[in-house]
JSON list of C-alpha atoms in Angstrom, two decimals:
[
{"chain": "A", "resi": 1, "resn": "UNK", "atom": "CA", "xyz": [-15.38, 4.55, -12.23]},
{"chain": "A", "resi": 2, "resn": "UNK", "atom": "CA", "xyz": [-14.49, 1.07, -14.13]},
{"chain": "A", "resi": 3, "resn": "UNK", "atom": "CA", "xyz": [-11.27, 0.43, -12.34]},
{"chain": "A", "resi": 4, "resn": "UNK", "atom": "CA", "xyz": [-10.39, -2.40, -14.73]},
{"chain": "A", "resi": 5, "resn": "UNK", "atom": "CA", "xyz": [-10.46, -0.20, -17.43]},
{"chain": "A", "resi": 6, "resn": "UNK", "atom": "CA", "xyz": [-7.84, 2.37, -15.86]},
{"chain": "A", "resi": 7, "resn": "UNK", "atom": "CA", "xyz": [-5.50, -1.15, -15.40]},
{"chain": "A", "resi": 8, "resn": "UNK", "atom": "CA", "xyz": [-5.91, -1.74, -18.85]},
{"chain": "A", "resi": 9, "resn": "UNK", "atom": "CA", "xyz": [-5.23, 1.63, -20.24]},
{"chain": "A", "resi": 10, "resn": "UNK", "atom": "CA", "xyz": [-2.02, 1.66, -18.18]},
{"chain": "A", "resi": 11, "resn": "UNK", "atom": "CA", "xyz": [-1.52, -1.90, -19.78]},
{"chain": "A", "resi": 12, "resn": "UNK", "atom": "CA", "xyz": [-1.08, -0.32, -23.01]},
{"chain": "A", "resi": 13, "resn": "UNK", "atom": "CA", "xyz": [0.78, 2.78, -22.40]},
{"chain": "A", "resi": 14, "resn": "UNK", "atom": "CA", "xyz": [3.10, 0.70, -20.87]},
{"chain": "A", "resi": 15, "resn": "UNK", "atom": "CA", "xyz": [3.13, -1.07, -24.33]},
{"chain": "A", "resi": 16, "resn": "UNK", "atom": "CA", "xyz": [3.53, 1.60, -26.18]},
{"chain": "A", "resi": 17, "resn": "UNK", "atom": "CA", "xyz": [6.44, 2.90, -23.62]},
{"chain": "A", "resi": 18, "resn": "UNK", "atom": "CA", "xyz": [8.03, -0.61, -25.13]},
{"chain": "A", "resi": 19, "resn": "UNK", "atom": "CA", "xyz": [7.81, 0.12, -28.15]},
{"chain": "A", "resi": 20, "resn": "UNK", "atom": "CA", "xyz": [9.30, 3.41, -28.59]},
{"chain": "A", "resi": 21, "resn": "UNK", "atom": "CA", "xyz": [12.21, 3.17, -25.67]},
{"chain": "A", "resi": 22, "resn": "UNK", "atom": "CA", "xyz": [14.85, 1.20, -25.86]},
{"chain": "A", "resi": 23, "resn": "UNK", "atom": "CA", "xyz": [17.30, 2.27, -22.99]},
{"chain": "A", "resi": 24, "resn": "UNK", "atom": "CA", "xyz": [16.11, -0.21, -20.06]},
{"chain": "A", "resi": 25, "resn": "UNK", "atom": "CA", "xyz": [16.55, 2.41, -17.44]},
{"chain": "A", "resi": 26, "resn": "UNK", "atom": "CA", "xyz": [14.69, 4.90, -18.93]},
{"chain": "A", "resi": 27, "resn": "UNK", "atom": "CA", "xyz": [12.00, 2.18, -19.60]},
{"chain": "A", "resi": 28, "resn": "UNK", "atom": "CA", "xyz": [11.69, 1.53, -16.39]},
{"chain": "A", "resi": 29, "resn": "UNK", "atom": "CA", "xyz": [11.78, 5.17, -14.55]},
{"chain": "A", "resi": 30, "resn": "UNK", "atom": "CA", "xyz": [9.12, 6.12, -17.05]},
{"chain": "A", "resi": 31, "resn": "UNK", "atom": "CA", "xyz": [6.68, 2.82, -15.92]},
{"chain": "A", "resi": 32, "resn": "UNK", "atom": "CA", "xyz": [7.12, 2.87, -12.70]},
{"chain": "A", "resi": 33, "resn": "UNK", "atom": "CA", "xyz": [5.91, 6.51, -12.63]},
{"chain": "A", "resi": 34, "resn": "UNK", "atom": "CA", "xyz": [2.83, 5.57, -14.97]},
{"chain": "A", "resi": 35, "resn": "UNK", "atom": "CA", "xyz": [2.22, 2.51, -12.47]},
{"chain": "A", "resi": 36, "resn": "UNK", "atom": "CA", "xyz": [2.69, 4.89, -8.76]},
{"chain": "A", "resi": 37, "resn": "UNK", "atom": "CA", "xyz": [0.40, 6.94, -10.42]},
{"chain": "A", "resi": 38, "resn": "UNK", "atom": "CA", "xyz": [-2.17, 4.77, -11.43]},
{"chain": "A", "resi": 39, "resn": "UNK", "atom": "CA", "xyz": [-1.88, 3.15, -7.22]},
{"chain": "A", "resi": 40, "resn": "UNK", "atom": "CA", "xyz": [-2.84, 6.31, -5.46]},
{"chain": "A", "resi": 41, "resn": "UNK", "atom": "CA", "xyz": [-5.67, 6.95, -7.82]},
{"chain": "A", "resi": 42, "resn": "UNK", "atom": "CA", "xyz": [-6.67, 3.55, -7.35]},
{"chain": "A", "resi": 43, "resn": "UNK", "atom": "CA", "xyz": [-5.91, 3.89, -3.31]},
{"chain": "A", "resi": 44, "resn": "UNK", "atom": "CA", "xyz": [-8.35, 7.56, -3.11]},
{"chain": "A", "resi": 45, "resn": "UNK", "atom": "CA", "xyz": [-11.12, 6.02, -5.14]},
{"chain": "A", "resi": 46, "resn": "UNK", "atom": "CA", "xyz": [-10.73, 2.69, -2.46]},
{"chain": "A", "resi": 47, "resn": "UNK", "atom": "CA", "xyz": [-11.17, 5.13, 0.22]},
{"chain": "A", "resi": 48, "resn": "UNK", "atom": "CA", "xyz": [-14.32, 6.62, -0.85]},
{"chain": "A", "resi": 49, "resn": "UNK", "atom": "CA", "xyz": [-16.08, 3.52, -1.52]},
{"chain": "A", "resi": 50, "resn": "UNK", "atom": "CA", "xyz": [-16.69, 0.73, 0.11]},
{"chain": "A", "resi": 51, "resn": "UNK", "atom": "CA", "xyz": [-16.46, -2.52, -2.04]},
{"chain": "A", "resi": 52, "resn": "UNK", "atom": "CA", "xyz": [-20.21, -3.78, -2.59]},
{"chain": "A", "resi": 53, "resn": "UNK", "atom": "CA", "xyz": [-19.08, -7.45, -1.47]},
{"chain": "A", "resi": 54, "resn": "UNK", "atom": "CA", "xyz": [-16.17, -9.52, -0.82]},
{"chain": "A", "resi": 55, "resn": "UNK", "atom": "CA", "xyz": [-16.17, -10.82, -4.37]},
{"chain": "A", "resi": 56, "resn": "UNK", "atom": "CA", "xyz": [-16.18, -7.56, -5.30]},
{"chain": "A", "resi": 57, "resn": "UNK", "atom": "CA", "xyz": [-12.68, -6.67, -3.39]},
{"chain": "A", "resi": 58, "resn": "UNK", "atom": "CA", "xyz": [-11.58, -10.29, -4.45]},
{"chain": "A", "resi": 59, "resn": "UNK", "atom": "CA", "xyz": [-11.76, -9.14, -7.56]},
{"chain": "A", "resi": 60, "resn": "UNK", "atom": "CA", "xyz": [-9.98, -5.79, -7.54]},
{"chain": "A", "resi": 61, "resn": "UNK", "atom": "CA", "xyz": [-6.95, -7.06, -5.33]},
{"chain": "A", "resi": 62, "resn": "UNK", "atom": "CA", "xyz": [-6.11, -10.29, -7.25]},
{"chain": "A", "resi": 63, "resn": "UNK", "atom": "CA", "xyz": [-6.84, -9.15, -10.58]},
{"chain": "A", "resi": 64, "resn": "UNK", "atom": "CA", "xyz": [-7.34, -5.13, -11.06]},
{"chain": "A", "resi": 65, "resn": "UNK", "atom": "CA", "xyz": [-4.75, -3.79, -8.44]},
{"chain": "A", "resi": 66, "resn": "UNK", "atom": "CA", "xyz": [-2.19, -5.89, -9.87]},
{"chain": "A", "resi": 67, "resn": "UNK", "atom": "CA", "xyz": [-1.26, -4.63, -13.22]},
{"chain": "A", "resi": 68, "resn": "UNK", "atom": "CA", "xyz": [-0.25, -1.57, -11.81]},
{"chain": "A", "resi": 69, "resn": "UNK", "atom": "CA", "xyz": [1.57, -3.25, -8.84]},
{"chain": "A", "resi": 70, "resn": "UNK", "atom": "CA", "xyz": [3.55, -6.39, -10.60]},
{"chain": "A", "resi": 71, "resn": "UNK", "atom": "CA", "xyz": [4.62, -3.71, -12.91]},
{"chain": "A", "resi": 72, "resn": "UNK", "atom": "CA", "xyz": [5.56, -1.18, -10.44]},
{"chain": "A", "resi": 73, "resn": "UNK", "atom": "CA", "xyz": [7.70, -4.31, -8.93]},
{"chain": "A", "resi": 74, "resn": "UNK", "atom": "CA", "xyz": [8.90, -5.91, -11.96]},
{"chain": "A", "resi": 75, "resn": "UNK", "atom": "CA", "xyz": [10.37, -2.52, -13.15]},
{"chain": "A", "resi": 76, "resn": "UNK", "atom": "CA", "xyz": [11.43, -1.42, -9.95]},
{"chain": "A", "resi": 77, "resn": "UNK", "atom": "CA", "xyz": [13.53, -4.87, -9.84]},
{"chain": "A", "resi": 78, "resn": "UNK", "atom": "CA", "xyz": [14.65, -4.61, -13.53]},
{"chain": "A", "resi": 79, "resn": "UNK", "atom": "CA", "xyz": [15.94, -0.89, -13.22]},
{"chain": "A", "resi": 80, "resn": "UNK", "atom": "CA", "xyz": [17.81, -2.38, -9.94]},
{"chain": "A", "resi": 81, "resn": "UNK", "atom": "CA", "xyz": [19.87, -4.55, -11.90]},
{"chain": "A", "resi": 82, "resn": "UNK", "atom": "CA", "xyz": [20.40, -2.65, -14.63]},
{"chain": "A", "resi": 83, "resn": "UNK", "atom": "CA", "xyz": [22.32, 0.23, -12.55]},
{"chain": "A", "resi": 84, "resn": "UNK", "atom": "CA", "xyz": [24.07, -2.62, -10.94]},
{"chain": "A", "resi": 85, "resn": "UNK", "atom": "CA", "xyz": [24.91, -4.14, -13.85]},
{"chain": "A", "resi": 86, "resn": "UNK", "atom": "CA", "xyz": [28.56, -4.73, -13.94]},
{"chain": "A", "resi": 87, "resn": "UNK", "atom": "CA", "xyz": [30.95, -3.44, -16.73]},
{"chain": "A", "resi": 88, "resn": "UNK", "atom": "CA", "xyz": [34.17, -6.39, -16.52]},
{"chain": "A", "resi": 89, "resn": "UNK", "atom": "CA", "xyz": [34.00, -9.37, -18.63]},
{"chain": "A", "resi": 90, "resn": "UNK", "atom": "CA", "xyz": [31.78, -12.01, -19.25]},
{"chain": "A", "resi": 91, "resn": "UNK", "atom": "CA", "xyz": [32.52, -13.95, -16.29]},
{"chain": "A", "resi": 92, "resn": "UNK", "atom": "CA", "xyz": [31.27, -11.12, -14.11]},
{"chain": "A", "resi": 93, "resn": "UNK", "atom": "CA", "xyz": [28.96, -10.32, -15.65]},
{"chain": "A", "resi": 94, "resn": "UNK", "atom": "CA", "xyz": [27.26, -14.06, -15.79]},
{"chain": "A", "resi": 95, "resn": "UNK", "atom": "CA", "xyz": [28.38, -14.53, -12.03]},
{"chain": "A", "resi": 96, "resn": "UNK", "atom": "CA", "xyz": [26.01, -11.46, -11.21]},
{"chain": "A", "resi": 97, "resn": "UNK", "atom": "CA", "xyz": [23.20, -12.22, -13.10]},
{"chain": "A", "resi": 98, "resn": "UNK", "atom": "CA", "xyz": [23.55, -15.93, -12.07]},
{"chain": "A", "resi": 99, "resn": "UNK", "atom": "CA", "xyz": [23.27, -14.78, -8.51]},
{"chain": "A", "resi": 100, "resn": "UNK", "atom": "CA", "xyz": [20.26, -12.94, -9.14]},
{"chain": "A", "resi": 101, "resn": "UNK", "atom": "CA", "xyz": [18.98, -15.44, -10.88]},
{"chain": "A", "resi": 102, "resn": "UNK", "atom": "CA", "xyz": [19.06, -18.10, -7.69]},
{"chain": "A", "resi": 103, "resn": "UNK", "atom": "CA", "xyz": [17.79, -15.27, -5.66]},
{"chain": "A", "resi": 104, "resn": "UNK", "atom": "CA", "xyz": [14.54, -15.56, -7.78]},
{"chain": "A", "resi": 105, "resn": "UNK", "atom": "CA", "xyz": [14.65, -19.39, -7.61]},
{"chain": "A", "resi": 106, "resn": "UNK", "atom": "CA", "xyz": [14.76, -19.09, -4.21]},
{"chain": "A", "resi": 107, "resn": "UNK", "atom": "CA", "xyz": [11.97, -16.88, -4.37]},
{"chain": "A", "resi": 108, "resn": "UNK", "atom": "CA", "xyz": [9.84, -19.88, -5.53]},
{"chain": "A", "resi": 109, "resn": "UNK", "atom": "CA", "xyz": [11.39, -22.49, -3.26]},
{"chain": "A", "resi": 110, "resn": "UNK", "atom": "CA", "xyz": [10.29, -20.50, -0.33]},
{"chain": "A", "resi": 111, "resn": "UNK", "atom": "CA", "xyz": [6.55, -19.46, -1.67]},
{"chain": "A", "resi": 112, "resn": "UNK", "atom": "CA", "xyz": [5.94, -22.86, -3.21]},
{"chain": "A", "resi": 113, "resn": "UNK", "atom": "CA", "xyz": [2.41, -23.85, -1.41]},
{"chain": "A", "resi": 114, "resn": "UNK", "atom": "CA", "xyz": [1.20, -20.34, -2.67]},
{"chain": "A", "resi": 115, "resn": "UNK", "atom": "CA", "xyz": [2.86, -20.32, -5.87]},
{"chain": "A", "resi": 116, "resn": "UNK", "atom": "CA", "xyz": [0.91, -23.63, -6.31]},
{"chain": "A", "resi": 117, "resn": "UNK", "atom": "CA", "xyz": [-2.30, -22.69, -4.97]},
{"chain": "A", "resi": 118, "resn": "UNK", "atom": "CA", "xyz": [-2.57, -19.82, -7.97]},
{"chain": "A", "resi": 119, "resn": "UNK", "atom": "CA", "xyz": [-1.23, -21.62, -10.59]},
{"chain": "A", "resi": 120, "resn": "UNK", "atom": "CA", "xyz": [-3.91, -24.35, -9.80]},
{"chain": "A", "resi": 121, "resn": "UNK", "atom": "CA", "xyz": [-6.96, -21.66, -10.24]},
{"chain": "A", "resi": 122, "resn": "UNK", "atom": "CA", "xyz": [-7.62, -22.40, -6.65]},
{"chain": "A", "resi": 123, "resn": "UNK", "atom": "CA", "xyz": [-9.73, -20.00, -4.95]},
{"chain": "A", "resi": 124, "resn": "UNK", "atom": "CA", "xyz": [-11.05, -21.68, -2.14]},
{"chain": "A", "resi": 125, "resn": "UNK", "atom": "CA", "xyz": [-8.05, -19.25, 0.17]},
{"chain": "A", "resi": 126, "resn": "UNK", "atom": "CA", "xyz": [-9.62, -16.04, -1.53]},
{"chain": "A", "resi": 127, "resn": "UNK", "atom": "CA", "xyz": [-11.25, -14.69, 1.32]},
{"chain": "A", "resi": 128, "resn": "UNK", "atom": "CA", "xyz": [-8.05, -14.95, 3.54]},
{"chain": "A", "resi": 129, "resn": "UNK", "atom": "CA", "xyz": [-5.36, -14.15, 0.42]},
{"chain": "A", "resi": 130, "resn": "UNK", "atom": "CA", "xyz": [-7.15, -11.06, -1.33]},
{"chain": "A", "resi": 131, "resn": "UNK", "atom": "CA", "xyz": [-9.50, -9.19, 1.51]},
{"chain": "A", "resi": 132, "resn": "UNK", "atom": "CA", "xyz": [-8.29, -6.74, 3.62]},
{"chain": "A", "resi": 133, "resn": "UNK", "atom": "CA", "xyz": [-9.64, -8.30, 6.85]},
{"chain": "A", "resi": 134, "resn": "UNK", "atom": "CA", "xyz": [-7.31, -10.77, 7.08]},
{"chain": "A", "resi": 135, "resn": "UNK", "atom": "CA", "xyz": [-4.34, -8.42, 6.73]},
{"chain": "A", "resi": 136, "resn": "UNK", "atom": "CA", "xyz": [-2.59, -9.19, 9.88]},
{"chain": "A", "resi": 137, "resn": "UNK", "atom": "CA", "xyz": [-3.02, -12.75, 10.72]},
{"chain": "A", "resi": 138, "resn": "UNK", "atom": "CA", "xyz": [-0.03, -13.62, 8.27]},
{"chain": "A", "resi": 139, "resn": "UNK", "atom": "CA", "xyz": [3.67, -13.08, 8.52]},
{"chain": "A", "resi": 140, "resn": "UNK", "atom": "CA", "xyz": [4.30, -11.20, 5.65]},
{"chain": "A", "resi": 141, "resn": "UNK", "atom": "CA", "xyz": [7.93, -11.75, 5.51]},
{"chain": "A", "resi": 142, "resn": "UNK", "atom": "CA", "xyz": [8.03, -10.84, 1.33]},
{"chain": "A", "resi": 143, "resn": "UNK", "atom": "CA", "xyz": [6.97, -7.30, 1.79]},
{"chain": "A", "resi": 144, "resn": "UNK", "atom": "CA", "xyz": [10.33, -5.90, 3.83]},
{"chain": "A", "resi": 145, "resn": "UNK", "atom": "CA", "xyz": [11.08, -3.86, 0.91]},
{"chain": "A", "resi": 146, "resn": "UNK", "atom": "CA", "xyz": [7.71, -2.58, 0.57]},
{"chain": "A", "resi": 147, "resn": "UNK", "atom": "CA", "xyz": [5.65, -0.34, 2.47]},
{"chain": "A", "resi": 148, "resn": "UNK", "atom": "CA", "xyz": [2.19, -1.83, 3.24]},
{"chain": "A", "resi": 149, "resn": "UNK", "atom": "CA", "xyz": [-0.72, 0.15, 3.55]},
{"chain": "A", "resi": 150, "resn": "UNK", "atom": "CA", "xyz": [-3.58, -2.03, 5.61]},
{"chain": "A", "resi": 151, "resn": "UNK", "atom": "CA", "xyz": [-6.34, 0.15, 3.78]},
{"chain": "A", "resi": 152, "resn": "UNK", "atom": "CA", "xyz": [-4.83, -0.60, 0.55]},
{"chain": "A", "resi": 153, "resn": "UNK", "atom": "CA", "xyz": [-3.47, -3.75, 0.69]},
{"chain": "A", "resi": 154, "resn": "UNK", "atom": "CA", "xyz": [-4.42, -8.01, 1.44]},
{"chain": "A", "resi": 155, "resn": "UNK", "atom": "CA", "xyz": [-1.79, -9.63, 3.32]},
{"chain": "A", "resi": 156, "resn": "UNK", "atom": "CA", "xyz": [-1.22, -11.64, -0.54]},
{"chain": "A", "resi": 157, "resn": "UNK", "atom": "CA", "xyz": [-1.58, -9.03, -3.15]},
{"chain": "A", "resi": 158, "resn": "UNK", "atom": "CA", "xyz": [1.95, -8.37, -2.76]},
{"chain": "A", "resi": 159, "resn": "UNK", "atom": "CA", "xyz": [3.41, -11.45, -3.09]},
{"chain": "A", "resi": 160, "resn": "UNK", "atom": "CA", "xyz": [0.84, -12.29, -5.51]},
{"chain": "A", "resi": 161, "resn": "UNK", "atom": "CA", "xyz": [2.36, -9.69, -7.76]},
{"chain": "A", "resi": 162, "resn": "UNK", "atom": "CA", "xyz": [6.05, -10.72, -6.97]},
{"chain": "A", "resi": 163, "resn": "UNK", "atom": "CA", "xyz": [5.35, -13.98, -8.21]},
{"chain": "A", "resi": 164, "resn": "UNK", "atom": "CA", "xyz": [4.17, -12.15, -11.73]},
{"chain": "A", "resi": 165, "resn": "UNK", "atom": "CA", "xyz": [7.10, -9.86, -11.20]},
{"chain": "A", "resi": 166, "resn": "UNK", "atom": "CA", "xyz": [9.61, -12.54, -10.87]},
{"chain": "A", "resi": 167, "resn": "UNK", "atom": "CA", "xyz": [8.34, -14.60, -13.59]},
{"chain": "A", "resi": 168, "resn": "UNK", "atom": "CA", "xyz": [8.92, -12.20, -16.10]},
{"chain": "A", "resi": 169, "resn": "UNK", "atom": "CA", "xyz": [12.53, -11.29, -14.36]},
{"chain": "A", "resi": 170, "resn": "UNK", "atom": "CA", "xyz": [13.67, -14.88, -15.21]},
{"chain": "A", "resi": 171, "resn": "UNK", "atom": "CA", "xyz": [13.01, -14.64, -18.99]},
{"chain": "A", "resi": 172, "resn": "UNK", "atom": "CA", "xyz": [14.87, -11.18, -18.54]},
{"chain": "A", "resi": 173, "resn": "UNK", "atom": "CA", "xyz": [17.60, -12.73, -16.88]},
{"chain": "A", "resi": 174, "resn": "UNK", "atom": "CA", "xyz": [18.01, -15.75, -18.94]},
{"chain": "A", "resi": 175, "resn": "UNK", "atom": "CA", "xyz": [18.37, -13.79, -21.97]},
{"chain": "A", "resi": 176, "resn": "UNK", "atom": "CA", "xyz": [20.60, -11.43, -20.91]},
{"chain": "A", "resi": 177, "resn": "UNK", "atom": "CA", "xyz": [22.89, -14.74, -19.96]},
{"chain": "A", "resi": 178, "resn": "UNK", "atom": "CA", "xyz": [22.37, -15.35, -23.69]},
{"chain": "A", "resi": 179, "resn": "UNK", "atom": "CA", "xyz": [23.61, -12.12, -24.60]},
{"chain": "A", "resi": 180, "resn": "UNK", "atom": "CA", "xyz": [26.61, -12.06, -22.66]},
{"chain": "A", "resi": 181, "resn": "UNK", "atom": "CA", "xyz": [28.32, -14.45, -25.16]},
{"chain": "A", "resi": 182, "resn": "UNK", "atom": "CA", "xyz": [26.49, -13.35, -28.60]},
{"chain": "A", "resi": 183, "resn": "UNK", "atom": "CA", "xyz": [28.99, -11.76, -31.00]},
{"chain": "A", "resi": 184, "resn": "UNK", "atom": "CA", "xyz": [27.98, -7.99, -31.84]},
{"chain": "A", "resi": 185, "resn": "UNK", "atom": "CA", "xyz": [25.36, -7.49, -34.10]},
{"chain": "A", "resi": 186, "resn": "UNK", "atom": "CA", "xyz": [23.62, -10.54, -33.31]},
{"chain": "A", "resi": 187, "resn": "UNK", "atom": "CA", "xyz": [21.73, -9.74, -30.01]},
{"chain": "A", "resi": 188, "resn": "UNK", "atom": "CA", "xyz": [18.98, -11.84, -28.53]},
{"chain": "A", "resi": 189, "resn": "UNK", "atom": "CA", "xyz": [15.90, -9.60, -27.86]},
{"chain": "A", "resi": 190, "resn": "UNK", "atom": "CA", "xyz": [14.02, -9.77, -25.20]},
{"chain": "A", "resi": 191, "resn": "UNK", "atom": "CA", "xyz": [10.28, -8.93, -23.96]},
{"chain": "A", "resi": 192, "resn": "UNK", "atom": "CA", "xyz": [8.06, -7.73, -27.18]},
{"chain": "A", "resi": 193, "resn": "UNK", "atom": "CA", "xyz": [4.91, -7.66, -25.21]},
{"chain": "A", "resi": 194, "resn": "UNK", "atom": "CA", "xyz": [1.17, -8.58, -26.29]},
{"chain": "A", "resi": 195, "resn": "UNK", "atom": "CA", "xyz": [-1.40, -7.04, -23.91]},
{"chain": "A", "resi": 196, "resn": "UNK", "atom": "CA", "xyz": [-4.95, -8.98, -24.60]},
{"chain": "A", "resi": 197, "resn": "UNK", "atom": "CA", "xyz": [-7.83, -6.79, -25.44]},
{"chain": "A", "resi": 198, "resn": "UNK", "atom": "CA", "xyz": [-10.55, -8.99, -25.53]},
{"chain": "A", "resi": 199, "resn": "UNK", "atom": "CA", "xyz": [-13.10, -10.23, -23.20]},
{"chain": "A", "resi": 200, "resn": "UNK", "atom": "CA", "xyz": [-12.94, -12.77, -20.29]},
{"chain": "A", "resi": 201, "resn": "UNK", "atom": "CA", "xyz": [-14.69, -15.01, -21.76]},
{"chain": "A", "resi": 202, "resn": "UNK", "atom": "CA", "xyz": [-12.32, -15.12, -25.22]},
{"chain": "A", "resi": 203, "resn": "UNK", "atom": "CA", "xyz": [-9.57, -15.52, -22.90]},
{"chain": "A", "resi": 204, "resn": "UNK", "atom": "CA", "xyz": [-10.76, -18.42, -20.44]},
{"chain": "A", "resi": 205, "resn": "UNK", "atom": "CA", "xyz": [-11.62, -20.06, -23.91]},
{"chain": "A", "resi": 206, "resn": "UNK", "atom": "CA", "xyz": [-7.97, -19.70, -25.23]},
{"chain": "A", "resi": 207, "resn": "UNK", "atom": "CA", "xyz": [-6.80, -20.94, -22.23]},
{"chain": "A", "resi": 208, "resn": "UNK", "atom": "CA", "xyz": [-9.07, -23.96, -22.68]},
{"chain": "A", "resi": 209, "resn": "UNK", "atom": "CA", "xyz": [-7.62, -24.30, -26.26]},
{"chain": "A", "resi": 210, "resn": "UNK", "atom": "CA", "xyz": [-4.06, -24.05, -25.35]},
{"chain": "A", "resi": 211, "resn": "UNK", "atom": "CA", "xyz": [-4.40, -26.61, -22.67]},
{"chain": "A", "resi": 212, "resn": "UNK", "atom": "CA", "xyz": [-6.31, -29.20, -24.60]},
{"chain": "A", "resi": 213, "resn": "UNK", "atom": "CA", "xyz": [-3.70, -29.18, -27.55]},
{"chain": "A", "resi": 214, "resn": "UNK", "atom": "CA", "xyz": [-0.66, -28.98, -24.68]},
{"chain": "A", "resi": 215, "resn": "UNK", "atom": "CA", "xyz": [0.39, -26.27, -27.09]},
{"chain": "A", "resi": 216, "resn": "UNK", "atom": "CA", "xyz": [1.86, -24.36, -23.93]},
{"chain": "A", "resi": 217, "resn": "UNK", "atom": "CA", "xyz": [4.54, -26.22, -21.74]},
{"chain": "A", "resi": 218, "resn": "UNK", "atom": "CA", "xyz": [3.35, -30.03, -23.35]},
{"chain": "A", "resi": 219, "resn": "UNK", "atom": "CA", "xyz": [0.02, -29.40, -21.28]},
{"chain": "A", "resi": 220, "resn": "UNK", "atom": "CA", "xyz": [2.28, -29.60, -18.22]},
{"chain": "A", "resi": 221, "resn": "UNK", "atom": "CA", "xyz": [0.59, -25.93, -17.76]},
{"chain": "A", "resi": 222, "resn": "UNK", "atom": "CA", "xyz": [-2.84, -25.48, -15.43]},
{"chain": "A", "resi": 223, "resn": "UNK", "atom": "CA", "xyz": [-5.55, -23.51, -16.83]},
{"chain": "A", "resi": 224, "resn": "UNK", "atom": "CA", "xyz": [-4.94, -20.64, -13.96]},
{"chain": "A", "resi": 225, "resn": "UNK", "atom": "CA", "xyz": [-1.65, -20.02, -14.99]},
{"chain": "A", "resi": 226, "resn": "UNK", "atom": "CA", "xyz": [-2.30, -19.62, -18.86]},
{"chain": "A", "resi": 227, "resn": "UNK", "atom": "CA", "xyz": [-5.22, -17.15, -18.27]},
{"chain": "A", "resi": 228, "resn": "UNK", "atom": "CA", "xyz": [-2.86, -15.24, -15.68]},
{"chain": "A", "resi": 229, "resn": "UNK", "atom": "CA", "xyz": [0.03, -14.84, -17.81]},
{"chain": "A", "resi": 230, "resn": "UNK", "atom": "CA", "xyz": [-2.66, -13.12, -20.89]},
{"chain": "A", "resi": 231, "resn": "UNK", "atom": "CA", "xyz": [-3.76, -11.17, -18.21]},
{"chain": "A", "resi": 232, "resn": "UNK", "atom": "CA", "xyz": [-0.86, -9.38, -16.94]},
{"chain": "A", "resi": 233, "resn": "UNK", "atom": "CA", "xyz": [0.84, -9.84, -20.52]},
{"chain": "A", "resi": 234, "resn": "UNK", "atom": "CA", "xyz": [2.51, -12.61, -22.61]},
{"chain": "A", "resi": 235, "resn": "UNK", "atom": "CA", "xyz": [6.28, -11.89, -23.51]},
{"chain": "A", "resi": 236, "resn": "UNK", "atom": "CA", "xyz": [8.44, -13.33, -25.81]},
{"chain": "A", "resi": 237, "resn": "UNK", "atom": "CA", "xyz": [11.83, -13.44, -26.49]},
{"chain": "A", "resi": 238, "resn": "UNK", "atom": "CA", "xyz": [12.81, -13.14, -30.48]},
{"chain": "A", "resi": 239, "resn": "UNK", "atom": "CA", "xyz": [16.13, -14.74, -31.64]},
{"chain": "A", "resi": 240, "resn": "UNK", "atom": "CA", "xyz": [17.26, -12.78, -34.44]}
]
């Protein structure tokens, strides 16, 4: 079974669920199912089969396992505010999203060594970060919400995928800040997503590309980052 190739296939349903539904709520009940589903096919096949080398389960919990799981958190987190959205005026409104918005800040503050350590296309932490045999010598203080199956689960993927996860929650939450004061008719839309359907190797060269012109961020960008954000997806907001 090519695993990566059941991530990407839920990559682009998950497109095309963007694509057709508007209502955030539904949006989000209808991935999250798509992305639960996809994680205990992915957790029976993992029981079966013993990975053929560490590289090999590097490989499936820092890159294959999470498309399914920052998804499954990122809508999880996005349906969550949504339903607690409140319904008073502006200043409510941008008081609550404000707060959740330093909530996700904080997020970083508190997981900055990590946070750094990806970004930087480190890898040297792999072995302890991304195979299961290290699961327990951590304090995995980001998972409370979350159960955490030691079969299934590195005592990083998690947080590796709440990092994606929280990423993309920011641009949510910064443009629905934007919307709170836009006059009717002139909303600010947010996440039209591009899922990349190429190979590695056309990626990692992109990435190379986009660094050496500092077309993304002024350059201030590593190369790890770039090629993480086309792998779990590239949003953009669209003033209109």
């Amino acid at each position: 079974m090519e695993l990566h190739l059941l991530s990407q296939e839920l990559s682009e349903e998950l497109a095309r669920i963007e694509s057709i539904t508007k209502d955030v709520v539904k949006k989000s009940d209808l991935s999250i199912v798509l992305c639960r589903n996809l994680l205990t096919k992915l957790k029976r096949y993992i029981s079966k089969k013993k990975f053929e080398s560490p590289a090999k389960e590097i490989l499936f919990f820092k890159y294959t396992k999470q498309v399914p799981l920052s998804n499954l958190v990122y809508f999880f987190e996005l349906k969550s505010f949504e339903i607690h959205y409140p319904k008073g005026d502006g200043s409510t409104k941008r008081k609550y999203t404000t707060r959740k918005l330093k909530k996700l800040n904080d997020f970083f503050s508190r997981n900055l060594d990590f946070i750094q350590y990806i970004d930087q296309g480190k890898t040297y932490l792999d072995t302890h970060y991304f195979t299961r045999e290290y699961f327990n010598e951590f304090n995995i203080t980001h998972a409370r919400y979350y159960f955490r199956d030691p079969d299934f689960s590195t005592s990083h993927d998690l947080l590796l995928a709440k990092l994606s996860a929280n990423r993309r929650l920011i641009t949510y939450l910064d443009h629905r800040l934007k919307n709170i004061d836009r006059p009717n008719g002139h909303p600010f839309i947010p996440l039209t997503q591009l899922n990349w359907t190429a190979s590695k190797t056309d990626m990692t060269e992109l990435a190379y590309a986009l660094k050496s012109s500092r077309a993304v961020n002024d350059g201030k960008v590593s190369i790890g980052e770039i090629i993480k954000t086309l792998e779990t997806g590239v949003y953009i907001g669209i003033d209109v």
